Amino acid sequence: MKIAIASGKGGTGKTTLSTNLADLCAERKDFPGIILADMDVEEPNSGLFIQREVQKEIIRNKMIPQWDKDLCSNCGVCDSICRFNSLLKLGKTILVMPELCHSCYACSELCPENALPMQMQKMGRQTIFNTDSFIFIESRLDVGQEQAVPLIAQSIEYIDSKYPKDFLVLLDSPPGSSCPVIEAAKNSDFVILVTEPTPFGLHDLKMAVNTMREIKKDFAVVINRFGIGNDAVIRYCSDEKIDIIAKLPDKREIAELYSKGKLVHRDVPEFGKELKKVAKYLKRLSDRRNNQ
Amino acid sequence: MRIAFTTKGKDWDSQMDPRFGRTDYIFLYDDESEETLIEDNTAIQNAAHGAGPQTAKKLFDLSPDILITGNGPGGNAAEVLKKSELKIYIGAGNMTVKEAYSAFKEGRLDAN
């Protein structure tokens, strides 16, 4: 079962929840195996909280067209076909902008002269780590690369092909509500939206909720730093009939442990108690899916 | 000399558009023939990606000598414009077209 841990707003606690939850679930043994995969490929940080040992590193490439000016007849089909404007006909030259390319192959396939063969370009890497209790996978985009989606897609494909379906896979997803988080969410069975009980948290939660409804994904909410702000998030969830799985408390101790790169669920009992609710919720979710 | 402005409207009294890629109009003035030509760029608002290079391509095809704009083109658009001989002046984002033209004439705009 794959769970995307997402949020609208950044900094609400996706990584705190993901890392602590992976550790707790491994301890509880509700699932035959646990995988924590950091899909926030532009700034992966789950690894900071995990004692780990590299098992395998995979270079990830994407395909971009390369213009062959000797074959080109200057017809301009490529320019008119590209939805992302990543390829322009300028007089007698074709200019390719690799950063805008989504590797859709349209220009390459439709070029009547085969003057745009696709070529490999390195975009990042995926590293598989062993920890004492679970498998940790980090995907990291190279500096200067702008497209997170192809790396997220390839990383999830790898997990799907290598590990049993009854493992619990937690995807620590990118923030926001645009393409990268959609890529992580659409390939998951369920989404946990982490928010904070503030006007900013609520505003971005609503965008994330709309996104999940648009792509028809089941989801529920975890409130982090419960105790600050106001009760507007709770009222919103109740009006919209959205499950609130847990309310992780706001405590200075948690921030202190976090700043030292430590997990908190064992040392802060109030946090551990709420986190257990999330673990149990996932177990129930999985049982229900298996019975269907 | 042909001068292009990024504008929000079609007249000399219109506001300049500080944005390059997503400018509403390209206002083209030929100071020898004193002719103006307006290129409608409003359809670019529908482009989710690559607005900069797309507008740059339009400008490349119009091939003016000078571009006067607000913030200046971004990386990809600049890459496209490098292929032309165009000289770019920025900092006219809060002016009207007329004011931007005088500022350029008097050498008060920065070259990009």
mmCIF file of N, CA, C and O in Angstrom, chain A residues 154-189:
data_model
loop_
_atom_site.group_PDB
_atom_site.id
_atom_site.type_symbol
_atom_site.label_atom_id
_atom_site.label_comp_id
_atom_site.label_asym_id
_atom_site.label_seq_id
_atom_site.Cartn_x
_atom_site.Cartn_y
_atom_site.Cartn_z
ATOM 1 N N GLN A 154 9.904 8.046 -12.354
ATOM 2 C CA GLN A 154 10.844 6.916 -12.458
ATOM 3 C C GLN A 154 11.106 6.279 -11.097
ATOM 4 O O GLN A 154 11.260 5.060 -10.989
ATOM 5 N N SER A 155 11.155 7.115 -10.053
ATOM 6 C CA SER A 155 11.439 6.593 -8.716
ATOM 7 C C SER A 155 10.309 5.698 -8.226
ATOM 8 O O SER A 155 10.547 4.638 -7.645
ATOM 9 N N ILE A 156 9.060 6.116 -8.462
ATOM 10 C CA ILE A 156 7.914 5.324 -8.011
ATOM 11 C C ILE A 156 7.802 4.036 -8.830
ATOM 12 O O ILE A 156 7.509 2.962 -8.291
ATOM 13 N N GLU A 157 8.097 4.155 -10.125
ATOM 14 C CA GLU A 157 8.086 2.976 -10.989
ATOM 15 C C GLU A 157 9.058 1.918 -10.454
ATOM 16 O O GLU A 157 8.756 0.724 -10.439
ATOM 17 N N TYR A 158 10.226 2.382 -10.011
ATOM 18 C CA TYR A 158 11.239 1.481 -9.472
ATOM 19 C C TYR A 158 10.720 0.768 -8.221
ATOM 20 O O TYR A 158 10.853 -0.451 -8.083
ATOM 21 N N ILE A 159 10.104 1.526 -7.321
ATOM 22 C CA ILE A 159 9.566 0.939 -6.090
ATOM 23 C C ILE A 159 8.499 -0.098 -6.430
ATOM 24 O O ILE A 159 8.481 -1.205 -5.889
ATOM 25 N N ASP A 160 7.607 0.254 -7.376
ATOM 26 C CA ASP A 160 6.542 -0.674 -7.780
ATOM 27 C C ASP A 160 7.100 -1.984 -8.327
ATOM 28 O O ASP A 160 6.539 -3.049 -8.105
ATOM 29 N N SER A 161 8.218 -1.874 -9.049
ATOM 30 C CA SER A 161 8.731 -3.075 -9.707
ATOM 31 C C SER A 161 9.613 -3.923 -8.789
ATOM 32 O O SER A 161 9.807 -5.099 -9.035
ATOM 33 N N LYS A 162 10.159 -3.329 -7.720
ATOM 34 C CA LYS A 162 11.144 -4.054 -6.914
ATOM 35 C C LYS A 162 10.606 -4.644 -5.616
ATOM 36 O O LYS A 162 11.214 -5.542 -5.058
ATOM 37 N N TYR A 163 9.520 -4.074 -5.086
ATOM 38 C CA TYR A 163 9.110 -4.487 -3.745
ATOM 39 C C TYR A 163 7.687 -5.056 -3.745
ATOM 40 O O TYR A 163 6.855 -4.665 -4.564
ATOM 41 N N PRO A 164 7.421 -5.972 -2.805
ATOM 42 C CA PRO A 164 6.095 -6.599 -2.740
ATOM 43 C C PRO A 164 4.988 -5.568 -2.489
ATOM 44 O O PRO A 164 5.210 -4.561 -1.817
ATOM 45 N N LYS A 165 3.812 -5.880 -2.996
ATOM 46 C CA LYS A 165 2.666 -4.964 -2.890
ATOM 47 C C LYS A 165 2.185 -4.782 -1.444
ATOM 48 O O LYS A 165 1.501 -3.807 -1.133
ATOM 49 N N ASP A 166 2.468 -5.772 -0.572
ATOM 50 C CA ASP A 166 1.953 -5.647 0.795
ATOM 51 C C ASP A 166 2.893 -4.871 1.723
ATOM 52 O O ASP A 166 2.620 -4.702 2.904
ATOM 53 N N PHE A 167 4.002 -4.353 1.174
ATOM 54 C CA PHE A 167 4.849 -3.437 1.946
ATOM 55 C C PHE A 167 4.106 -2.109 2.102
ATOM 56 O O PHE A 167 3.315 -1.721 1.237
ATOM 57 N N LEU A 168 4.368 -1.417 3.206
ATOM 58 C CA LEU A 168 3.837 -0.061 3.361
ATOM 59 C C LEU A 168 4.869 0.914 2.799
ATOM 60 O O LEU A 168 6.007 0.955 3.250
ATOM 61 N N VAL A 169 4.451 1.677 1.784
ATOM 62 C CA VAL A 169 5.354 2.660 1.183
ATOM 63 C C VAL A 169 4.875 4.057 1.560
ATOM 64 O O VAL A 169 3.724 4.428 1.290
ATOM 65 N N LEU A 170 5.726 4.808 2.239
ATOM 66 C CA LEU A 170 5.390 6.192 2.598
ATOM 67 C C LEU A 170 6.164 7.122 1.670
ATOM 68 O O LEU A 170 7.397 7.088 1.622
ATOM 69 N N LEU A 171 5.442 7.932 0.896
ATOM 70 C CA LEU A 171 6.092 8.876 -0.011
ATOM 71 C C LEU A 171 6.082 10.260 0.620
ATOM 72 O O LEU A 171 5.038 10.897 0.710
ATOM 73 N N ASP A 172 7.246 10.698 1.080
ATOM 74 C CA ASP A 172 7.376 12.064 1.604
ATOM 75 C C ASP A 172 7.366 12.979 0.374
ATOM 76 O O ASP A 172 8.338 13.051 -0.360
ATOM 77 N N SER A 173 6.219 13.647 0.150
ATOM 78 C CA SER A 173 5.974 14.306 -1.141
ATOM 79 C C SER A 173 6.392 15.772 -1.142
ATOM 80 O O SER A 173 6.583 16.368 -0.092
ATOM 81 N N PRO A 174 6.500 16.369 -2.341
ATOM 82 C CA PRO A 174 6.819 17.804 -2.406
ATOM 83 C C PRO A 174 5.625 18.634 -1.919
ATOM 84 O O PRO A 174 4.491 18.159 -1.964
ATOM 85 N N PRO A 175 5.863 19.863 -1.467
ATOM 86 C CA PRO A 175 4.753 20.725 -1.046
ATOM 87 C C PRO A 175 4.015 21.286 -2.261
ATOM 88 O O PRO A 175 4.387 21.007 -3.391
ATOM 89 N N GLY A 176 2.981 22.078 -1.985
ATOM 90 C CA GLY A 176 2.249 22.745 -3.056
ATOM 91 C C GLY A 176 1.096 21.916 -3.561
ATOM 92 O O GLY A 176 0.658 20.952 -2.911
ATOM 93 N N SER A 177 0.568 22.313 -4.711
ATOM 94 C CA SER A 177 -0.554 21.573 -5.293
ATOM 95 C C SER A 177 -0.378 21.478 -6.812
ATOM 96 O O SER A 177 -1.343 21.379 -7.533
ATOM 97 N N SER A 178 0.871 21.518 -7.281
ATOM 98 C CA SER A 178 1.085 21.470 -8.731
ATOM 99 C C SER A 178 1.658 20.122 -9.161
ATOM 100 O O SER A 178 1.625 19.161 -8.410
ATOM 101 N N CYS A 179 2.203 20.061 -10.362
ATOM 102 C CA CYS A 179 2.588 18.782 -10.992
ATOM 103 C C CYS A 179 3.386 17.816 -10.096
ATOM 104 O O CYS A 179 3.057 16.640 -10.043
ATOM 105 N N PRO A 180 4.444 18.263 -9.386
ATOM 106 C CA PRO A 180 5.234 17.282 -8.629
ATOM 107 C C PRO A 180 4.416 16.534 -7.572
ATOM 108 O O PRO A 180 4.511 15.305 -7.457
ATOM 109 N N VAL A 181 3.580 17.236 -6.817
ATOM 110 C CA VAL A 181 2.801 16.553 -5.772
ATOM 111 C C VAL A 181 1.716 15.695 -6.408
ATOM 112 O O VAL A 181 1.389 14.607 -5.915
ATOM 113 N N ILE A 182 1.179 16.143 -7.533
ATOM 114 C CA ILE A 182 0.171 15.343 -8.234
ATOM 115 C C ILE A 182 0.786 14.028 -8.703
ATOM 116 O O ILE A 182 0.176 12.961 -8.602
ATOM 117 N N GLU A 183 2.027 14.100 -9.196
ATOM 118 C CA GLU A 183 2.709 12.890 -9.657
ATOM 119 C C GLU A 183 2.848 11.876 -8.522
ATOM 120 O O GLU A 183 2.614 10.687 -8.709
ATOM 121 N N ALA A 184 3.218 12.368 -7.330
ATOM 122 C CA ALA A 184 3.366 11.462 -6.177
ATOM 123 C C ALA A 184 2.002 10.944 -5.730
ATOM 124 O O ALA A 184 1.830 9.759 -5.451
ATOM 125 N N ALA A 185 1.002 11.832 -5.688
ATOM 126 C CA ALA A 185 -0.316 11.454 -5.171
ATOM 127 C C ALA A 185 -1.056 10.509 -6.105
ATOM 128 O O ALA A 185 -1.682 9.548 -5.666
ATOM 129 N N LYS A 186 -0.952 10.768 -7.407
ATOM 130 C CA LYS A 186 -1.765 9.964 -8.334
ATOM 131 C C LYS A 186 -1.294 8.513 -8.385
ATOM 132 O O LYS A 186 -2.038 7.637 -8.759
ATOM 133 N N ASN A 187 -0.041 8.288 -7.992
ATOM 134 C CA ASN A 187 0.486 6.932 -7.969
ATOM 135 C C ASN A 187 0.350 6.278 -6.587
ATOM 136 O O ASN A 187 0.968 5.261 -6.332
ATOM 137 N N SER A 188 -0.432 6.899 -5.695
ATOM 138 C CA SER A 188 -0.589 6.357 -4.346
ATOM 139 C C SER A 188 -2.008 5.843 -4.143
ATOM 140 O O SER A 188 -2.917 6.180 -4.882
ATOM 141 N N ASP A 189 -2.173 5.010 -3.091
ATOM 142 C CA ASP A 189 -3.503 4.495 -2.781
ATOM 143 C C ASP A 189 -4.278 5.461 -1.909
ATOM 144 O O ASP A 189 -5.508 5.439 -1.876
#
